[in-house]
């Protein structure tokens, strides 16, 4: 297949999938008793060609999420205006490459990384919105804070200069939807507990969880950012 027809095909896939994803989010929001307008559909665009990403933005996607610094930078110059989140594991030595180029880093998984973000943002005279990633399934293969580490991490990172903690993010273990829902509910409980503390209540407003297989369940459990890739763009050609 030529590159052009590949892009056309991916655009057709997106056009077919997008309304269905939006309506599924709407139904889940209704079930949860929330306003669908309060849920952000973040398009997870790893491996998706920039032409297709731009088509999604022109179609109504307002927030995109990228996983890899190098891939993001290669798309950066051509991307249409939209809100950009970094959602992948970020190495401290790459922080400087994306400061000023992303609106939020959702995947802050260590105090060391937060420190580096704070340092680089201070140098650049910027402030970065971040989410703290929680390893809710306690998986060794995944990064993120264990829930018992969260209160201290939150306090430490919130005290850093040029960084603003806006909420929590999680990727629960892959599995049956009922098990996944339990993790989503546990995340929601952590989120609510944090928001009950007046010192965090103003800034901590985002709960980012739910992907293609489970975004409706996530919304039902209180997510207000869902990160959806495959269900919008179809199967990824390359493994990331
Ligand atoms: C790829 C990715 C997603 C989207 O995954 P899909 O299953 O394709 O919807 C969401 N969040 C993160 C952190 C990702 O890396």
mmCIF file of C-alpha atoms and ligand atoms in Angstrom:
data_model
loop_
_atom_site.group_PDB
_atom_site.id
_atom_site.type_symbol
_atom_site.label_atom_id
_atom_site.label_comp_id
_atom_site.label_asym_id
_atom_site.label_seq_id
_atom_site.Cartn_x
_atom_site.Cartn_y
_atom_site.Cartn_z
ATOM 1 C CA UNK A 1 0.000 0.000 0.000
ATOM 2 C CA UNK A 2 1.284 3.471 -0.757
ATOM 3 C CA UNK A 3 1.769 5.916 2.056
ATOM 4 C CA UNK A 4 -1.030 8.095 0.749
ATOM 5 C CA UNK A 5 -3.604 5.358 0.665
ATOM 6 C CA UNK A 6 -2.515 4.210 4.108
ATOM 7 C CA UNK A 7 -3.289 7.665 5.442
ATOM 8 C CA UNK A 8 -6.602 7.775 3.609
ATOM 9 C CA UNK A 9 -7.519 4.411 5.041
ATOM 10 C CA UNK A 10 -6.643 5.502 8.568
ATOM 11 C CA UNK A 11 -8.693 8.663 8.150
ATOM 12 C CA UNK A 12 -11.673 6.562 7.036
ATOM 13 C CA UNK A 13 -11.237 4.311 10.082
ATOM 14 C CA UNK A 14 -11.173 7.347 12.370
ATOM 15 C CA UNK A 15 -14.269 8.849 10.725
ATOM 16 C CA UNK A 16 -16.129 5.624 11.292
ATOM 17 C CA UNK A 17 -14.999 5.164 14.903
ATOM 18 C CA UNK A 18 -15.061 8.670 16.315
ATOM 19 C CA UNK A 19 -18.845 9.173 16.586
ATOM 20 C CA UNK A 20 -19.243 5.760 18.227
ATOM 21 C CA UNK A 21 -16.598 6.546 20.860
ATOM 22 C CA UNK A 22 -18.208 9.917 21.573
ATOM 23 C CA UNK A 23 -21.635 8.365 21.977
ATOM 24 C CA UNK A 24 -20.284 5.595 24.206
ATOM 25 C CA UNK A 25 -18.720 8.234 26.445
ATOM 26 C CA UNK A 26 -22.049 10.083 26.471
ATOM 27 C CA UNK A 27 -23.925 6.979 27.537
ATOM 28 C CA UNK A 28 -21.389 6.184 30.265
ATOM 29 C CA UNK A 29 -21.505 9.759 31.556
ATOM 30 C CA UNK A 30 -25.271 9.594 31.741
ATOM 31 C CA UNK A 31 -25.056 6.315 33.641
ATOM 32 C CA UNK A 32 -22.610 7.924 36.062
ATOM 33 C CA UNK A 33 -24.871 10.944 36.450
ATOM 34 C CA UNK A 34 -22.276 13.330 35.036
ATOM 35 C CA UNK A 35 -22.300 15.757 32.176
ATOM 36 C CA UNK A 36 -20.595 14.293 29.084
ATOM 37 C CA UNK A 37 -19.163 17.761 28.478
ATOM 38 C CA UNK A 38 -16.986 17.313 31.537
ATOM 39 C CA UNK A 39 -15.246 14.255 30.085
ATOM 40 C CA UNK A 40 -12.199 14.841 27.919
ATOM 41 C CA UNK A 41 -11.593 12.374 25.125
ATOM 42 C CA UNK A 42 -7.829 12.348 24.717
ATOM 43 C CA UNK A 43 -6.736 10.747 21.457
ATOM 44 C CA UNK A 44 -3.705 8.544 22.093
ATOM 45 C CA UNK A 45 -1.771 9.133 18.890
ATOM 46 C CA UNK A 46 1.354 6.984 19.167
ATOM 47 C CA UNK A 47 2.276 5.556 15.751
ATOM 48 C CA UNK A 48 -0.519 7.566 14.109
ATOM 49 C CA UNK A 49 0.794 9.656 11.185
ATOM 50 C CA UNK A 50 0.590 13.389 11.773
ATOM 51 C CA UNK A 51 -1.774 13.840 8.801
ATOM 52 C CA UNK A 52 -4.253 11.534 10.520
ATOM 53 C CA UNK A 53 -3.769 13.254 13.880
ATOM 54 C CA UNK A 54 -4.479 16.595 12.223
ATOM 55 C CA UNK A 55 -7.595 15.181 10.611
ATOM 56 C CA UNK A 56 -8.768 14.088 14.076
ATOM 57 C CA UNK A 57 -8.127 17.582 15.409
ATOM 58 C CA UNK A 58 -10.056 19.120 12.518
ATOM 59 C CA UNK A 59 -12.888 16.697 13.294
ATOM 60 C CA UNK A 60 -13.198 17.817 16.892
ATOM 61 C CA UNK A 61 -10.482 16.127 18.947
ATOM 62 C CA UNK A 62 -9.091 18.816 21.269
ATOM 63 C CA UNK A 63 -6.514 16.873 23.277
ATOM 64 C CA UNK A 64 -3.897 14.437 22.017
ATOM 65 C CA UNK A 65 -1.495 12.251 23.985
ATOM 66 C CA UNK A 66 1.930 11.099 22.832
ATOM 67 C CA UNK A 67 4.107 8.418 24.423
ATOM 68 C CA UNK A 68 7.553 8.910 23.031
ATOM 69 C CA UNK A 69 9.609 12.083 23.020
ATOM 70 C CA UNK A 70 11.279 11.412 19.705
ATOM 71 C CA UNK A 71 8.049 10.570 17.919
ATOM 72 C CA UNK A 72 6.330 13.597 19.390
ATOM 73 C CA UNK A 73 9.121 15.932 18.325
ATOM 74 C CA UNK A 74 9.024 14.514 14.802
ATOM 75 C CA UNK A 75 5.320 15.441 14.582
ATOM 76 C CA UNK A 76 5.574 18.670 16.532
ATOM 77 C CA UNK A 77 6.256 21.062 13.668
ATOM 78 C CA UNK A 78 3.313 19.866 11.603
ATOM 79 C CA UNK A 79 0.715 19.433 14.321
ATOM 80 C CA UNK A 80 -2.320 21.667 14.206
ATOM 81 C CA UNK A 81 -3.036 23.657 17.365
ATOM 82 C CA UNK A 82 -4.445 21.379 20.071
ATOM 83 C CA UNK A 83 -3.779 20.557 23.685
ATOM 84 C CA UNK A 84 -0.883 18.099 24.001
ATOM 85 C CA UNK A 85 -0.338 15.697 26.852
ATOM 86 C CA UNK A 86 2.667 13.481 27.334
ATOM 87 C CA UNK A 87 1.387 10.083 28.499
ATOM 88 C CA UNK A 88 4.360 7.702 28.233
ATOM 89 C CA UNK A 89 7.220 6.858 30.547
ATOM 90 C CA UNK A 90 9.534 9.861 30.514
ATOM 91 C CA UNK A 91 13.257 9.626 31.133
ATOM 92 C CA UNK A 92 14.679 12.482 33.162
ATOM 93 C CA UNK A 93 17.244 13.314 30.484
ATOM 94 C CA UNK A 94 14.435 13.899 27.944
ATOM 95 C CA UNK A 95 12.477 16.366 30.071
ATOM 96 C CA UNK A 96 14.299 19.362 28.648
ATOM 97 C CA UNK A 97 13.257 18.355 25.119
ATOM 98 C CA UNK A 98 9.537 18.696 25.806
ATOM 99 C CA UNK A 99 9.315 21.548 28.309
ATOM 100 C CA UNK A 100 7.429 24.312 26.538
ATOM 101 C CA UNK A 101 6.151 21.852 23.942
ATOM 102 C CA UNK A 102 3.500 19.996 25.957
ATOM 103 C CA UNK A 103 0.623 21.268 28.075
ATOM 104 C CA UNK A 104 0.643 18.446 30.573
ATOM 105 C CA UNK A 105 2.766 15.471 31.612
ATOM 106 C CA UNK A 106 0.345 12.771 32.769
ATOM 107 C CA UNK A 107 2.961 10.184 33.547
ATOM 108 C CA UNK A 108 4.937 11.529 36.491
ATOM 109 C CA UNK A 109 5.982 8.284 38.127
ATOM 110 C CA UNK A 110 8.780 9.344 40.482
ATOM 111 C CA UNK A 111 9.810 12.256 42.662
ATOM 112 C CA UNK A 112 13.071 12.318 40.740
ATOM 113 C CA UNK A 113 11.232 12.949 37.482
ATOM 114 C CA UNK A 114 9.122 15.663 39.099
ATOM 115 C CA UNK A 115 12.282 17.300 40.372
ATOM 116 C CA UNK A 116 13.752 17.376 36.905
ATOM 117 C CA UNK A 117 10.539 18.829 35.443
ATOM 118 C CA UNK A 118 10.594 21.506 38.121
ATOM 119 C CA UNK A 119 14.245 22.311 37.416
ATOM 120 C CA UNK A 120 13.853 22.523 33.638
ATOM 121 C CA UNK A 121 10.639 24.525 33.884
ATOM 122 C CA UNK A 122 12.281 26.984 36.214
ATOM 123 C CA UNK A 123 15.111 27.486 33.725
ATOM 124 C CA UNK A 124 12.581 28.058 30.945
ATOM 125 C CA UNK A 125 10.356 30.243 33.118
ATOM 126 C CA UNK A 126 7.385 27.906 32.600
ATOM 127 C CA UNK A 127 5.009 26.025 34.838
ATOM 128 C CA UNK A 128 4.055 22.437 33.990
ATOM 129 C CA UNK A 129 0.761 20.799 34.815
ATOM 130 C CA UNK A 130 1.297 17.177 35.792
ATOM 131 C CA UNK A 131 -0.633 14.120 36.891
ATOM 132 C CA UNK A 132 0.851 11.605 39.290
ATOM 133 C CA UNK A 133 0.788 8.106 37.861
ATOM 134 C CA UNK A 134 -0.433 5.468 40.267
ATOM 135 C CA UNK A 135 0.599 1.827 39.909
ATOM 136 C CA UNK A 136 -2.811 0.737 41.073
ATOM 137 C CA UNK A 137 -2.327 -2.931 40.204
ATOM 138 C CA UNK A 138 1.076 -3.060 41.928
ATOM 139 C CA UNK A 139 2.653 -4.484 38.778
ATOM 140 C CA UNK A 140 6.410 -4.760 38.694
ATOM 141 C CA UNK A 141 6.385 -4.186 34.961
ATOM 142 C CA UNK A 142 4.691 -0.817 35.367
ATOM 143 C CA UNK A 143 5.865 2.429 36.803
ATOM 144 C CA UNK A 144 3.982 4.785 39.082
ATOM 145 C CA UNK A 145 3.516 5.346 42.774
ATOM 146 C CA UNK A 146 2.024 2.699 45.003
ATOM 147 C CA UNK A 147 -1.041 4.069 46.676
ATOM 148 C CA UNK A 148 0.566 4.175 50.094
ATOM 149 C CA UNK A 149 3.364 6.316 48.616
ATOM 150 C CA UNK A 150 0.921 8.759 47.105
ATOM 151 C CA UNK A 151 0.217 11.140 50.023
ATOM 152 C CA UNK A 152 3.906 11.821 50.522
ATOM 153 C CA UNK A 153 4.676 12.098 46.836
ATOM 154 C CA UNK A 154 1.776 14.481 46.393
ATOM 155 C CA UNK A 155 2.986 16.656 49.210
ATOM 156 C CA UNK A 156 6.557 16.705 47.918
ATOM 157 C CA UNK A 157 5.709 17.354 44.277
ATOM 158 C CA UNK A 158 3.068 19.975 45.130
ATOM 159 C CA UNK A 159 5.751 21.848 47.030
ATOM 160 C CA UNK A 160 8.068 22.037 44.019
ATOM 161 C CA UNK A 161 8.437 25.233 42.054
ATOM 162 C CA UNK A 162 7.128 25.606 38.490
ATOM 163 C CA UNK A 163 5.041 22.444 38.697
ATOM 164 C CA UNK A 164 1.364 22.047 39.415
ATOM 165 C CA UNK A 165 -0.223 18.708 40.329
ATOM 166 C CA UNK A 166 -3.571 18.559 38.549
ATOM 167 C CA UNK A 167 -4.636 15.010 39.318
ATOM 168 C CA UNK A 168 -3.988 11.302 38.972
ATOM 169 C CA UNK A 169 -3.443 8.882 36.113
ATOM 170 C CA UNK A 170 -3.470 5.103 36.037
ATOM 171 C CA UNK A 171 -3.207 2.123 33.729
ATOM 172 C CA UNK A 172 -4.742 -0.860 35.555
ATOM 173 C CA UNK A 173 -3.623 -4.404 34.741
ATOM 174 C CA UNK A 174 -5.156 -5.886 31.612
ATOM 175 C CA UNK A 175 -7.903 -8.308 32.566
ATOM 176 C CA UNK A 176 -11.595 -8.916 32.974
ATOM 177 C CA UNK A 177 -13.681 -5.765 33.016
ATOM 178 C CA UNK A 178 -14.983 -6.448 36.521
ATOM 179 C CA UNK A 179 -11.435 -6.592 37.899
ATOM 180 C CA UNK A 180 -10.535 -3.461 35.961
ATOM 181 C CA UNK A 181 -13.563 -1.668 37.389
ATOM 182 C CA UNK A 182 -12.361 -2.435 40.909
ATOM 183 C CA UNK A 183 -9.080 -0.697 40.131
ATOM 184 C CA UNK A 184 -10.938 2.260 38.607
ATOM 185 C CA UNK A 185 -13.065 2.568 41.730
ATOM 186 C CA UNK A 186 -9.973 2.389 43.915
ATOM 187 C CA UNK A 187 -8.454 5.205 41.864
ATOM 188 C CA UNK A 188 -11.595 7.267 42.199
ATOM 189 C CA UNK A 189 -11.505 6.804 45.950
ATOM 190 C CA UNK A 190 -7.895 8.062 46.077
ATOM 191 C CA UNK A 191 -8.885 11.013 43.906
ATOM 192 C CA UNK A 192 -11.873 11.912 46.077
ATOM 193 C CA UNK A 193 -9.794 11.636 49.250
ATOM 194 C CA UNK A 194 -7.233 14.050 47.854
ATOM 195 C CA UNK A 195 -9.920 16.481 46.738
ATOM 196 C CA UNK A 196 -11.383 16.483 50.239
ATOM 197 C CA UNK A 197 -8.209 18.181 51.433
ATOM 198 C CA UNK A 198 -8.607 21.910 50.997
ATOM 199 C CA UNK A 199 -4.951 22.475 50.065
ATOM 200 C CA UNK A 200 -5.339 20.277 46.973
ATOM 201 C CA UNK A 201 -8.962 20.874 46.117
ATOM 202 C CA UNK A 202 -8.400 23.796 43.781
ATOM 203 C CA UNK A 203 -5.676 22.303 41.573
ATOM 204 C CA UNK A 204 -6.353 18.563 41.663
ATOM 205 C CA UNK A 205 -9.234 18.129 39.229
ATOM 206 C CA UNK A 206 -8.289 15.418 36.713
ATOM 207 C CA UNK A 207 -8.637 11.666 36.913
ATOM 208 C CA UNK A 208 -7.155 10.128 33.769
ATOM 209 C CA UNK A 209 -7.982 6.460 33.272
ATOM 210 C CA UNK A 210 -9.604 4.203 30.714
ATOM 211 C CA UNK A 211 -8.341 3.136 27.300
ATOM 212 C CA UNK A 212 -9.950 1.513 24.257
ATOM 213 C CA UNK A 213 -11.064 -1.650 26.046
ATOM 214 C CA UNK A 214 -12.504 0.002 29.121
ATOM 215 C CA UNK A 215 -13.091 3.740 28.720
ATOM 216 C CA UNK A 216 -16.839 3.476 29.344
ATOM 217 C CA UNK A 217 -16.233 1.643 32.616
ATOM 218 C CA UNK A 218 -13.660 4.270 33.577
ATOM 219 C CA UNK A 219 -16.165 7.080 32.999
ATOM 220 C CA UNK A 220 -18.726 5.218 35.082
ATOM 221 C CA UNK A 221 -16.118 5.065 37.858
ATOM 222 C CA UNK A 222 -15.338 8.781 37.750
ATOM 223 C CA UNK A 223 -12.692 9.314 35.072
ATOM 224 C CA UNK A 224 -12.788 12.733 33.446
ATOM 225 C CA UNK A 225 -9.976 12.094 30.975
ATOM 226 C CA UNK A 226 -10.053 8.903 28.919
ATOM 227 C CA UNK A 227 -7.093 8.055 26.704
ATOM 228 C CA UNK A 228 -8.241 6.256 23.589
ATOM 229 C CA UNK A 229 -6.043 5.020 20.740
ATOM 230 C CA UNK A 230 -7.076 1.833 18.968
ATOM 231 C CA UNK A 231 -10.823 2.409 19.295
ATOM 232 C CA UNK A 232 -10.361 5.657 17.345
ATOM 233 C CA UNK A 233 -7.560 4.947 14.899
ATOM 234 C CA UNK A 234 -7.707 1.171 14.492
ATOM 235 C CA UNK A 235 -4.964 -1.321 15.203
ATOM 236 C CA UNK A 236 -1.465 0.104 15.458
ATOM 237 C CA UNK A 237 0.899 -1.144 12.751
ATOM 238 C CA UNK A 238 3.936 -0.973 14.954
ATOM 239 C CA UNK A 239 4.325 -2.193 18.481
ATOM 240 C CA UNK A 240 5.151 0.602 20.909
HETATM 241 C C1 LIG B 1 -1.432 3.677 23.966
HETATM 242 C C2 LIG B 1 -1.926 4.255 25.226
HETATM 243 C C3 LIG B 1 -3.286 4.478 25.428
HETATM 244 C C4 LIG B 1 -4.328 4.068 24.427
HETATM 245 O O1 LIG B 1 -4.379 2.683 24.316
HETATM 246 P P1 LIG B 1 -5.508 1.970 23.413
HETATM 247 O O2 LIG B 1 -5.691 0.664 24.041
HETATM 248 O O3 LIG B 1 -4.949 1.903 22.035
HETATM 249 O O4 LIG B 1 -6.711 2.830 23.497
HETATM 250 C C5 LIG B 1 -3.668 5.063 26.604
HETATM 251 N N1 LIG B 1 -2.777 5.431 27.550
HETATM 252 C C6 LIG B 1 -1.459 5.228 27.396
HETATM 253 C C7 LIG B 1 -0.537 5.641 28.477
HETATM 254 C C8 LIG B 1 -0.996 4.629 26.230
HETATM 255 O O5 LIG B 1 0.301 4.410 26.089
#
